[in-house]
């Protein structure tokens, strides 16, 4: 296992790091739910259909809990919560929902990451 990276040059004109290189993680593809279920099925005694049912219910349940202003913590992974985008208002008594321009999903990973088995390596040419 390896987490691959590529070097990217900072080209922002006002950056104090302009011209310097930074590592950026490379995404080698997306694992969809069905493939995730196949991998889980291979690693334990649960059937793929059961895994798919649990993942579908997990997705629906998380969506409902987030819509109800709850934070959802999945042990070993992290927490999900809803964040707001909006315009400022100088008078809090005049703040309305019209000031809110959007929602986004926030993810806070567990403090102790379990990626210790993974190596970090440059992306092969």
XYZ file of N, CA and C in Angstrom:
375
model
N 0.838 -1.182 0.000
C 0.000 0.000 0.000
C 0.878 1.238 0.000
N 0.455 2.231 -0.789
C 1.191 3.488 -0.806
C 0.231 4.622 -1.121
N 0.469 5.741 -0.512
C -0.236 6.972 -0.858
C 0.707 7.725 -1.785
N 0.289 7.893 -3.038
C 1.140 8.537 -4.030
C 0.965 10.049 -4.003
N 2.016 10.732 -4.400
C 1.949 12.190 -4.506
C 2.681 12.655 -5.746
N 2.367 13.891 -6.131
C 3.083 14.550 -7.215
C 3.490 15.915 -6.700
N 4.581 16.429 -7.219
C 5.049 17.746 -6.802
C 4.361 18.821 -7.641
N 3.906 19.860 -6.960
C 3.214 20.969 -7.611
C 3.919 22.257 -7.221
N 4.194 23.081 -8.216
C 4.866 24.360 -7.977
C 3.837 25.417 -7.606
N 4.125 26.196 -6.570
C 3.249 27.288 -6.142
C 3.443 28.456 -7.100
N 2.401 28.761 -7.871
C 2.463 29.847 -8.858
C 1.625 31.056 -8.456
N 1.085 31.065 -7.232
C 0.278 32.216 -6.791
C 1.180 33.442 -6.680
N 0.738 34.556 -7.300
C 1.643 35.710 -7.383
C 1.911 36.377 -6.037
N 1.000 36.317 -5.094
C 1.209 36.955 -3.787
C 1.689 35.985 -2.711
N 2.011 34.776 -3.088
C 2.399 33.760 -2.109
C 3.851 33.949 -1.668
N 4.107 33.829 -0.372
C 5.500 33.872 0.081
C 6.286 32.627 -0.349
N 5.567 31.618 -0.836
C 6.194 30.363 -1.263
C 6.248 30.237 -2.786
N 6.012 31.335 -3.504
C 5.994 31.312 -4.970
C 7.285 30.682 -5.499
N 7.118 29.733 -6.416
C 8.254 29.054 -7.022
C 8.694 27.798 -6.291
N 8.199 27.594 -5.081
C 8.565 26.395 -4.313
C 7.610 25.250 -4.650
N 8.049 24.040 -4.353
C 7.259 22.853 -4.668
C 6.682 22.223 -3.401
N 5.467 21.700 -3.549
C 4.769 21.032 -2.461
C 4.229 19.693 -2.960
N 4.149 18.719 -2.073
C 3.563 17.428 -2.423
C 2.039 17.535 -2.354
N 1.384 16.984 -3.361
C -0.076 16.905 -3.387
C -0.456 15.443 -3.606
N -1.340 14.934 -2.776
C -1.789 13.542 -2.898
C -2.453 13.335 -4.263
N -2.210 12.172 -4.848
C -2.784 11.817 -6.142
C -3.896 10.801 -5.918
N -5.035 11.053 -6.520
C -6.173 10.159 -6.455
C -6.090 9.222 -7.655
N -5.976 7.932 -7.421
C -5.843 6.957 -8.502
C -7.183 6.449 -9.011
N -8.256 6.937 -8.480
C -9.575 6.503 -8.932
C -10.566 6.523 -7.790
N -11.793 6.224 -8.112
C -12.876 6.222 -7.132
C -13.395 4.802 -6.955
N -13.546 4.391 -5.724
C -14.149 3.092 -5.421
C -15.627 3.349 -5.132
N -16.483 2.797 -5.959
C -17.922 2.975 -5.785
C -18.446 1.992 -4.732
N -19.672 2.191 -4.310
C -20.289 1.402 -3.244
C -20.264 -0.092 -3.543
N -20.572 -0.469 -4.774
C -20.623 -1.886 -5.121
C -19.249 -2.549 -4.969
N -18.193 -1.867 -5.418
C -16.836 -2.411 -5.271
C -16.434 -2.460 -3.800
N -16.805 -1.438 -3.051
C -16.534 -1.422 -1.613
C -17.187 -2.639 -0.950
N -18.423 -2.938 -1.331
C -19.124 -4.104 -0.773
C -18.409 -5.400 -1.135
N -17.880 -5.496 -2.367
C -17.141 -6.703 -2.771
C -15.875 -6.883 -1.936
N -15.173 -5.784 -1.696
C -13.943 -5.853 -0.899
C -14.261 -6.284 0.528
N -15.308 -5.698 1.117
C -15.700 -6.054 2.485
C -16.129 -7.519 2.543
N -16.869 -7.967 1.528
C -17.309 -9.371 1.488
C -16.108 -10.316 1.477
N -15.060 -9.966 0.725
C -13.852 -10.809 0.665
C -13.127 -10.863 2.006
N -13.242 -9.792 2.800
C -12.477 -9.687 4.046
C -13.215 -10.189 5.277
N -14.480 -10.546 5.148
C -15.218 -11.037 6.314
C -16.293 -12.017 5.868
N -17.107 -12.472 6.791
C -18.084 -13.513 6.487
C -19.452 -12.964 6.074
N -19.560 -11.659 5.870
C -20.843 -11.058 5.499
C -20.991 -11.065 3.985
N -22.184 -11.369 3.496
C -22.430 -11.402 2.060
C -22.491 -9.980 1.493
N -22.154 -9.862 0.200
C -22.166 -8.574 -0.490
C -23.532 -7.891 -0.376
N -24.595 -8.649 -0.524
C -25.941 -8.067 -0.461
C -26.212 -7.465 0.917
N -25.714 -8.116 1.966
C -25.894 -7.585 3.317
C -25.082 -6.300 3.504
N -23.864 -6.299 2.975
C -23.014 -5.105 3.068
C -23.682 -3.945 2.339
N -24.211 -4.214 1.133
C -24.882 -3.155 0.365
C -26.089 -2.607 1.125
N -26.832 -3.481 1.770
C -27.998 -3.036 2.544
C -27.569 -2.132 3.697
N -26.511 -2.516 4.386
C -26.023 -1.707 5.507
C -25.486 -0.366 5.013
N -24.720 -0.385 3.925
C -24.170 0.870 3.395
C -25.277 1.813 2.920
N -26.309 1.268 2.287
C -27.427 2.094 1.842
C -28.147 2.708 3.038
N -28.382 1.906 4.051
C -29.054 2.419 5.259
C -28.168 3.420 5.980
N -26.867 3.163 6.032
C -25.932 4.093 6.660
C -25.990 5.456 5.967
N -25.973 5.437 4.650
C -26.043 6.672 3.878
C -27.326 7.446 4.176
N -28.467 6.756 4.139
C -29.754 7.411 4.421
C -29.810 7.948 5.847
N -29.332 7.165 6.801
C -29.370 7.562 8.208
C -28.472 8.768 8.464
N -27.273 8.754 7.908
C -26.366 9.899 8.078
C -26.995 11.158 7.496
N -27.572 11.044 6.303
C -28.220 12.194 5.662
C -29.330 12.765 6.548
N -30.151 11.891 7.122
C -31.249 12.351 7.990
C -30.714 13.008 9.265
N -29.693 12.419 9.873
C -29.136 12.981 11.104
C -28.463 14.328 10.849
N -27.746 14.456 9.731
C -27.126 15.739 9.387
C -28.185 16.805 9.136
N -29.277 16.420 8.486
C -30.363 17.363 8.214
C -31.076 17.780 9.493
N -30.876 17.022 10.559
C -31.463 17.325 11.867
C -30.447 18.002 12.791
N -29.378 18.551 12.221
C -28.338 19.289 12.950
C -27.520 18.446 13.917
N -27.351 17.167 13.630
C -26.494 16.317 14.448
C -25.126 16.182 13.791
N -24.126 15.956 14.608
C -22.811 15.546 14.131
C -22.816 14.030 14.174
N -22.250 13.398 13.158
C -22.201 11.946 13.096
C -20.735 11.516 13.164
N -20.395 10.750 14.199
C -19.025 10.250 14.358
C -18.998 8.768 14.039
N -18.114 8.397 13.137
C -17.915 6.992 12.787
C -16.543 6.620 13.337
N -16.533 5.755 14.338
C -15.295 5.383 15.025
C -14.258 4.874 14.028
N -13.048 5.360 14.171
C -11.962 4.949 13.301
C -11.887 5.716 11.995
N -12.902 6.526 11.707
C -12.912 7.309 10.466
C -12.917 8.796 10.780
N -13.957 9.259 11.457
C -14.045 10.672 11.799
C -15.482 11.127 11.940
N -15.663 12.448 11.956
C -16.983 13.044 12.161
C -17.426 13.825 10.933
N -18.724 13.779 10.697
C -19.355 14.556 9.637
C -20.304 15.546 10.284
N -20.350 16.755 9.740
C -21.296 17.756 10.216
C -21.594 18.724 9.089
N -22.676 19.465 9.208
C -23.064 20.441 8.201
C -22.472 21.793 8.560
N -21.959 22.486 7.561
C -21.480 23.848 7.718
C -22.311 24.775 6.850
N -22.281 26.059 7.162
C -23.064 27.051 6.416
C -22.157 28.046 5.722
N -22.574 28.485 4.540
C -21.960 29.609 3.847
C -22.951 30.751 3.933
N -22.451 31.955 4.060
C -23.395 33.062 4.127
C -22.743 34.421 4.041
N -23.597 35.426 3.941
C -23.166 36.818 3.912
C -23.249 37.386 5.320
N -22.343 38.292 5.665
C -22.376 38.885 7.006
C -23.500 39.909 7.148
N -23.817 40.202 8.394
C -24.826 41.210 8.711
C -24.339 41.948 9.955
N -24.363 43.271 9.922
C -23.841 44.052 11.052
C -24.786 44.054 12.246
N -26.054 43.782 12.031
C -27.045 43.792 13.107
C -27.635 42.394 13.268
N -27.330 41.702 14.371
C -27.823 40.329 14.529
C -29.347 40.222 14.561
N -30.032 41.288 14.926
C -31.500 41.235 14.951
C -32.086 41.269 13.542
N -31.289 41.630 12.548
C -31.772 41.698 11.161
C -31.275 40.522 10.322
N -30.597 39.593 10.972
C -30.083 38.420 10.249
C -31.238 37.482 9.934
N -31.369 37.092 8.682
C -32.432 36.179 8.250
C -31.811 35.011 7.489
N -32.653 34.050 7.161
C -32.193 32.905 6.379
C -31.700 33.327 4.997
N -32.125 34.500 4.523
C -31.662 34.991 3.223
C -30.167 35.272 3.228
N -29.581 35.467 4.396
C -28.140 35.688 4.489
C -27.350 34.389 4.273
N -28.014 33.264 4.446
C -27.362 31.973 4.254
C -27.394 31.635 2.767
N -26.215 31.434 2.192
C -26.118 31.216 0.746
C -25.901 29.752 0.370
N -25.584 28.911 1.322
C -25.382 27.508 0.986
C -24.981 26.666 2.177
N -24.979 25.382 1.938
C -24.578 24.390 2.931
C -23.391 23.608 2.383
N -22.577 23.092 3.263
C -21.503 22.198 2.848
C -21.288 21.153 3.931
N -20.662 20.072 3.547
C -20.387 18.981 4.463
C -18.967 19.118 4.988
N -18.815 19.075 6.301
C -17.506 19.155 6.945
C -17.115 17.761 7.424
N -15.883 17.397 7.195
C -15.352 16.122 7.667
C -14.151 16.404 8.547
N -14.171 15.848 9.740
C -13.045 15.965 10.665
C -12.530 14.564 10.931
N -11.345 14.232 10.418
C -10.839 12.872 10.607
C -10.504 12.581 12.062
N -10.495 11.300 12.394
C -10.081 10.887 13.736
C -8.672 11.409 13.993
N -8.377 11.752 15.229
C -7.045 12.254 15.560
C -5.970 11.218 15.270
N -6.252 9.983 15.627
C -5.280 8.911 15.402
C -5.634 8.218 14.094
N -4.943 8.608 13.032
C -5.210 8.001 11.732
C -4.650 6.588 11.687
N -5.358 5.727 11.029
C -4.910 4.351 10.911
C -4.286 4.097 9.542
N -3.543 5.073 9.054
C -2.857 4.922 7.777
C -1.389 4.565 7.985
N -1.057 4.081 9.149
C 0.341 3.797 9.460
C 0.898 2.662 8.610
N 0.036 1.811 8.034
C 0.512 0.738 7.169
C 0.892 1.266 5.784
N 0.446 2.474 5.448
C 0.675 3.007 4.111
C 2.016 3.735 4.039
N 2.692 3.525 2.926
C 3.901 4.277 2.635
C 3.492 5.513 1.856
N 4.352 6.514 1.863
C 4.154 7.703 1.039
C 5.231 7.651 -0.026
N 4.812 7.755 -1.302
C 5.761 7.602 -2.397
C 5.394 8.523 -3.542
N 6.424 9.001 -4.281
C 6.097 9.803 -5.467
C 5.397 8.943 -6.501
N 4.527 9.563 -7.286
C 3.802 8.857 -8.328
C 4.792 8.347 -9.374
N 4.749 7.048 -9.688
C 5.671 6.524 -10.699
C 5.398 7.167 -12.058
N 6.443 7.347 -12.874
C 6.237 7.976 -14.194
C 5.370 7.149 -15.122
